[in-house]
Coordinates of C-alpha atoms in Angstrom, one line a residue:
M1 CA -7.9 44.2 -100.9
T2 CA -11.4 45.6 -99.6
P3 CA -12.9 47.7 -102.1
L4 CA -12.9 51.5 -100.9
D5 CA -16.3 52.7 -99.4
F6 CA -16.8 56.3 -100.6
T7 CA -20.1 56.8 -98.8
G8 CA -18.6 57.6 -95.4
R9 CA -15.8 60.2 -95.0
H10 CA -16.1 61.2 -98.5
Q11 CA -19.8 62.1 -98.2
A12 CA -19.4 66.0 -98.2
V13 CA -18.0 65.9 -101.5
L14 CA -20.7 63.6 -102.8
A15 CA -23.7 65.5 -101.5
V16 CA -25.3 67.5 -104.1
H17 CA -28.0 69.9 -103.4
P18 CA -29.6 70.8 -106.7
V19 CA -32.6 73.2 -106.9
A20 CA -35.8 71.4 -106.5
L21 CA -38.1 71.1 -109.7
P22 CA -41.3 72.8 -109.6
L23 CA -44.3 70.6 -108.6
A24 CA -45.6 70.8 -112.3
E25 CA -42.4 69.5 -113.8
R26 CA -41.8 66.5 -111.5
P27 CA -42.6 63.1 -112.7
T28 CA -45.3 61.2 -111.0
P29 CA -44.1 59.0 -108.3
G30 CA -44.9 55.2 -108.7
P31 CA -43.1 51.8 -108.8
I32 CA -39.5 51.8 -110.2
A33 CA -38.1 49.2 -112.4
V34 CA -34.3 48.3 -112.0
L35 CA -32.9 46.9 -115.3
P36 CA -31.6 44.9 -117.2
D37 CA -30.5 42.9 -114.2
P38 CA -31.7 44.0 -110.8
E39 CA -28.5 43.8 -108.8
P40 CA -29.3 43.6 -105.2
R41 CA -27.1 46.6 -104.0
F42 CA -29.0 49.0 -106.3
V43 CA -32.5 47.4 -105.5
Q44 CA -31.5 47.9 -101.8
A45 CA -30.6 51.6 -102.7
V46 CA -34.0 52.1 -104.3
E47 CA -35.8 50.6 -101.3
E48 CA -33.7 52.4 -98.6
A49 CA -34.8 55.7 -100.1
G50 CA -38.4 54.5 -99.9
G51 CA -39.1 53.5 -103.3
T52 CA -40.8 50.3 -104.6
V53 CA -39.1 48.1 -106.9
A54 CA -41.2 46.2 -109.5
P55 CA -41.2 44.7 -112.8
L56 CA -42.1 47.0 -115.7
G57 CA -45.8 47.4 -115.9
P58 CA -48.6 49.9 -116.7
D59 CA -48.0 51.6 -113.3
T60 CA -44.2 52.0 -113.7
R61 CA -43.0 55.6 -113.3
G62 CA -39.2 55.1 -112.8
L63 CA -36.4 53.3 -114.5
V64 CA -33.0 52.8 -113.1
W65 CA -30.8 51.5 -116.1
L66 CA -27.6 49.6 -115.0
E67 CA -26.2 48.5 -118.3
S68 CA -23.3 50.7 -119.2
G69 CA -22.4 49.2 -122.8
P70 CA -24.3 50.0 -126.0
A71 CA -27.9 51.2 -125.6
G72 CA -29.5 48.8 -128.1
Q73 CA -31.4 46.9 -125.3
F74 CA -32.3 50.0 -123.6
A75 CA -34.1 51.7 -126.6
P76 CA -36.9 49.2 -127.3
I77 CA -37.7 49.1 -123.6
L78 CA -38.1 52.8 -123.4
D79 CA -40.2 52.9 -126.6
A80 CA -42.5 50.3 -125.2
N81 CA -43.1 51.9 -122.0
P82 CA -44.4 55.5 -122.5
Q83 CA -45.6 55.5 -118.8
V84 CA -42.0 55.7 -117.5
Q85 CA -41.3 59.5 -116.6
W86 CA -37.9 59.3 -115.0
V87 CA -34.8 57.4 -116.3
Q88 CA -31.5 57.0 -114.1
L89 CA -28.5 56.2 -116.3
P90 CA -25.5 54.4 -114.8
W91 CA -22.6 56.7 -116.2
A92 CA -21.5 60.3 -115.9
G93 CA -21.2 60.5 -119.7
V94 CA -24.4 59.7 -121.7
D95 CA -23.0 59.6 -125.2
A96 CA -23.9 55.9 -125.3
F97 CA -27.5 57.0 -125.1
A98 CA -27.2 60.0 -127.4
E99 CA -29.9 58.6 -129.8
Q100 CA -32.5 57.9 -127.2
L101 CA -31.8 61.4 -125.8
R102 CA -32.6 63.0 -129.1
T103 CA -35.5 60.9 -130.2
A104 CA -37.3 60.2 -126.6
S105 CA -38.2 64.0 -126.4
R106 CA -41.2 63.7 -124.3
P107 CA -41.7 66.6 -122.2
D108 CA -42.7 64.4 -119.2
L109 CA -39.4 62.2 -119.3
L110 CA -36.8 63.4 -117.0
W111 CA -33.4 62.0 -117.3
T112 CA -30.7 61.8 -114.8
S113 CA -27.1 60.4 -114.9
A114 CA -24.1 59.9 -112.6
K115 CA -22.3 62.9 -113.6
G116 CA -20.5 64.3 -110.6
A117 CA -21.0 61.2 -108.6
Y118 CA -17.7 59.5 -109.8
A119 CA -15.6 62.7 -109.6
Q120 CA -13.2 61.6 -106.9
P121 CA -11.8 58.5 -108.1
V122 CA -11.4 59.9 -111.8
A123 CA -9.8 63.1 -110.6
E124 CA -7.4 61.2 -108.6
H125 CA -6.6 59.0 -111.6
A126 CA -6.1 62.2 -113.7
L127 CA -3.7 63.5 -111.0
V128 CA -1.8 60.2 -111.0
L129 CA -1.3 60.3 -114.8
T130 CA -0.3 63.9 -114.5
L131 CA 2.6 63.2 -111.9
A132 CA 3.6 60.2 -113.7
L133 CA 4.1 61.9 -117.0
L134 CA 5.8 65.0 -115.7
R135 CA 8.3 62.8 -113.7
E136 CA 8.8 60.8 -117.0
L137 CA 7.7 57.5 -115.4
P138 CA 6.7 55.8 -118.8
M139 CA 10.5 56.2 -120.0
R140 CA 11.9 55.0 -116.5
L141 CA 9.6 52.0 -116.2
R142 CA 10.9 50.8 -119.5
A143 CA 14.7 51.7 -118.8
R144 CA 17.2 48.9 -118.2
S145 CA 20.1 51.3 -117.5
W146 CA 20.6 54.4 -115.1
G147 CA 20.4 57.1 -117.7
P148 CA 20.4 60.9 -117.1
K149 CA 18.2 62.7 -114.4
S150 CA 15.1 64.3 -115.8
G151 CA 11.6 65.4 -115.0
H152 CA 9.4 68.3 -114.2
T153 CA 7.5 69.3 -111.1
L154 CA 3.7 70.0 -110.9
Y155 CA 4.5 72.7 -108.3
G156 CA 3.5 76.1 -109.8
A157 CA 2.5 74.5 -113.1
E158 CA 0.1 76.0 -115.7
V159 CA -2.8 73.6 -115.8
V160 CA -5.5 74.0 -118.3
V161 CA -8.7 71.8 -117.6
V162 CA -11.3 71.5 -120.3
G163 CA -14.6 71.0 -119.0
A164 CA -16.3 72.1 -115.7
G165 CA -18.1 69.2 -114.2
G166 CA -17.7 67.4 -111.1
I167 CA -14.3 65.7 -112.1
A168 CA -13.0 69.2 -113.1
L169 CA -14.0 70.7 -109.7
E170 CA -12.6 67.8 -107.7
L171 CA -9.3 67.9 -109.7
L172 CA -9.1 71.6 -108.8
R173 CA -9.4 70.6 -105.1
L174 CA -6.5 68.3 -105.6
L175 CA -4.3 70.6 -107.3
E176 CA -4.5 73.3 -104.6
P177 CA -1.5 72.0 -102.5
F178 CA 0.8 72.2 -105.7
G179 CA 0.0 76.0 -106.2
C180 CA -0.8 75.7 -109.8
T181 CA -2.2 78.3 -111.9
T182 CA -5.4 76.6 -113.2
T183 CA -7.6 77.6 -116.3
I184 CA -11.1 76.2 -116.8
V185 CA -12.4 76.0 -120.3
R186 CA -16.0 75.6 -120.6
R187 CA -19.1 76.8 -122.6
S188 CA -20.0 79.5 -120.2
A189 CA -17.7 82.4 -119.1
E190 CA -19.2 82.2 -115.5
P191 CA -16.1 81.8 -113.1
V192 CA -15.6 78.5 -111.6
A193 CA -14.6 78.4 -107.8
G194 CA -11.1 77.3 -107.2
A195 CA -9.9 78.1 -110.7
T196 CA -7.5 80.9 -111.3
R197 CA -9.5 81.8 -114.4
T198 CA -12.4 80.6 -116.5
V199 CA -12.5 81.1 -120.3
T200 CA -15.0 79.9 -122.9
S201 CA -14.5 77.1 -125.3
D202 CA -13.9 79.3 -128.2
R203 CA -10.6 80.5 -126.6
L204 CA -9.0 77.1 -126.1
G205 CA -6.4 77.9 -128.6
E206 CA -5.4 81.0 -126.6
V207 CA -4.6 79.1 -123.5
L208 CA -2.8 76.1 -124.9
P209 CA 0.5 77.8 -125.6
A210 CA 1.1 78.5 -121.9
A211 CA -0.1 75.1 -120.5
D212 CA 2.3 72.6 -118.9
V213 CA -0.5 70.1 -118.4
V214 CA -3.9 69.9 -120.2
V215 CA -6.6 67.7 -118.8
V216 CA -9.5 66.7 -120.9
A217 CA -12.6 66.4 -118.6
A218 CA -15.5 67.5 -120.9
A219 CA -18.5 65.6 -122.3
L220 CA -18.4 63.9 -125.6
T221 CA -21.1 65.6 -127.8
G222 CA -21.3 66.5 -131.5
G223 CA -19.6 69.8 -130.8
T224 CA -16.7 68.4 -128.9
R225 CA -15.8 65.3 -130.9
E226 CA -12.1 65.5 -131.7
L227 CA -11.8 68.9 -130.0
F228 CA -8.2 68.1 -129.7
G229 CA -6.6 67.7 -133.2
A230 CA -3.4 68.7 -135.2
A231 CA -3.9 72.5 -134.5
E232 CA -4.5 72.1 -130.8
F233 CA -1.3 69.9 -130.3
A234 CA 0.7 72.3 -132.6
A235 CA -0.4 75.1 -130.2
M236 CA 1.1 73.3 -127.1
K237 CA 4.6 73.5 -125.7
P238 CA 7.0 70.7 -126.5
T239 CA 7.2 70.2 -122.7
S240 CA 3.4 70.0 -122.2
V241 CA 1.6 66.8 -121.4
L242 CA -2.1 65.7 -122.3
V243 CA -4.1 63.8 -119.9
N244 CA -7.6 62.4 -121.2
I245 CA -9.9 60.9 -118.5
A246 CA -13.2 61.9 -120.3
R247 CA -14.0 60.2 -123.6
G248 CA -11.7 58.9 -126.2
G249 CA -13.5 60.7 -129.0
L250 CA -12.6 64.1 -127.7
V251 CA -9.1 63.5 -129.1
D252 CA -8.1 62.7 -132.7
T253 CA -6.0 59.7 -132.1
D254 CA -4.0 59.9 -135.5
A255 CA -3.2 63.6 -134.7
L256 CA -2.0 62.7 -131.3
V257 CA 0.3 60.0 -132.5
T258 CA 1.9 62.5 -135.0
A259 CA 2.2 65.1 -132.5
L260 CA 4.0 62.6 -130.0
E261 CA 6.1 61.3 -132.8
A262 CA 7.1 64.8 -133.8
G263 CA 7.8 66.1 -130.4
E264 CA 5.0 68.7 -130.4
I265 CA 4.1 67.5 -126.8
A266 CA 6.0 65.7 -124.3
G267 CA 3.7 62.9 -123.4
A268 CA 0.0 61.7 -123.0
G269 CA -1.8 59.8 -120.2
L270 CA -5.0 58.2 -121.6
D271 CA -7.7 56.4 -119.7
V272 CA -9.9 56.5 -122.8
T273 CA -9.1 56.0 -126.4
A274 CA -10.7 56.2 -129.9
P275 CA -11.1 53.5 -130.8
E276 CA -11.8 51.7 -127.5
P277 CA -10.4 49.1 -126.5
L278 CA -7.2 50.4 -128.1
P279 CA -6.3 47.6 -130.5
D280 CA -3.2 45.5 -129.8
G281 CA -0.2 46.8 -131.9
H282 CA -1.5 50.4 -132.0
P283 CA 1.5 52.8 -131.7
L284 CA 0.3 54.2 -128.6
W285 CA 1.1 51.0 -126.8
T286 CA 4.8 51.3 -127.6
A287 CA 5.1 55.2 -127.6
P288 CA 7.9 55.8 -124.9
N289 CA 6.0 58.8 -123.5
V290 CA 2.6 57.5 -123.2
I291 CA 0.5 55.8 -120.5
V292 CA -2.6 54.0 -121.5
T293 CA -5.0 52.5 -118.7
P294 CA -7.9 50.6 -119.8
H295 CA -10.7 53.0 -118.9
S296 CA -10.0 52.1 -115.2
A297 CA -10.3 55.6 -113.6
D298 CA -13.5 54.7 -112.0
T299 CA -13.4 50.7 -111.6
P300 CA -16.9 48.7 -110.8
E301 CA -15.6 48.2 -107.3
M302 CA -15.1 52.0 -106.9
I303 CA -18.3 53.3 -108.5
A304 CA -20.8 50.9 -107.0
P305 CA -21.2 52.6 -103.7
L306 CA -21.1 56.0 -105.6
L307 CA -24.0 54.9 -107.9
A308 CA -25.9 53.5 -105.1
E309 CA -25.8 56.8 -103.3
R310 CA -26.9 58.8 -106.5
I311 CA -29.8 56.3 -106.8
R312 CA -30.8 56.8 -103.1
Q313 CA -30.7 60.6 -103.7
N314 CA -32.7 60.5 -106.9
V315 CA -35.2 58.2 -105.7
R316 CA -35.9 60.5 -102.7
A317 CA -36.1 63.4 -105.2
F318 CA -38.6 61.1 -107.4
L319 CA -40.8 60.5 -104.4
E320 CA -40.5 63.7 -102.4
T321 CA -38.2 66.5 -102.7
G322 CA -37.8 67.1 -106.5
E323 CA -34.1 67.8 -105.9
F324 CA -32.7 65.5 -108.8
A325 CA -28.9 65.3 -109.2
G326 CA -27.3 64.8 -112.4
R327 CA -30.1 66.1 -114.6
V328 CA -29.3 65.6 -118.2
D329 CA -30.1 68.2 -120.9
P330 CA -31.2 66.1 -123.9
E331 CA -30.4 68.8 -126.4
A332 CA -27.0 69.5 -125.1
G333 CA -26.2 65.8 -124.7
Y334 CA -24.8 65.8 -121.1

């Protein structure tokens, strides 16, 4: 199967028009290093936007980092190259780089990530998990006899989405045909376009009891780790389902297992887990009301064109416009 190309008809959603940085706050343009392995498609993206790709050296001002695993290799490179003023990270979540974000607090260092760039495939995966859980497909896929009719509809459901980034916004768009009542939970009380209502994070406990579906789409930070624990699951309806397409650390896995076994919630769809990978033999693998996918909401084939487009956009910002997409707040951690 040919990988889908998201850069054509999907471009309207991917186009991000941030406010340009003031000239005094922009990094100094210069050569850009693509590391640790300069994959041709991403080198090409830099060059198509007018950038010059070169090995790290005294004139390097930009760094496109492509390794999405542990940041151990990245830290010494960044420390040894204080001349770098702009860093592009490969994922929407930057928790793997949390230590560097905290310690490399140079005022001249601008961080950008892929946040918002992968919203479409991840939101699509969240919708797939939601529909499968409501229709009780985990049980039916394991069934070897006819059984009773069962299931719930997404039409008119109460959906709580925790987070207000690109994934949440795209999911709101996908939910529109179902006529759901949607509640966004976020740090700010500022209304989110497309949501029925927006509440602040401290009110999470107030909105959980009415939810039919809870989708976790928030960033993992020190303040959101194990955001969902025993108290949150106890607040949810026995018929409700949880979908996590963000980071496994947002959910207390032991508390989730207990809640599922006790019937406090009806099911869970997890594209991310803690620990990750989920060990063989873990109770979640055999739970009859759980779907676990291996962090595959955005596969390499899906995200490659999306990351290339984000790189092109930010190289243009680096060289000309100052309109950087996916800027990271080092203090907030996302």
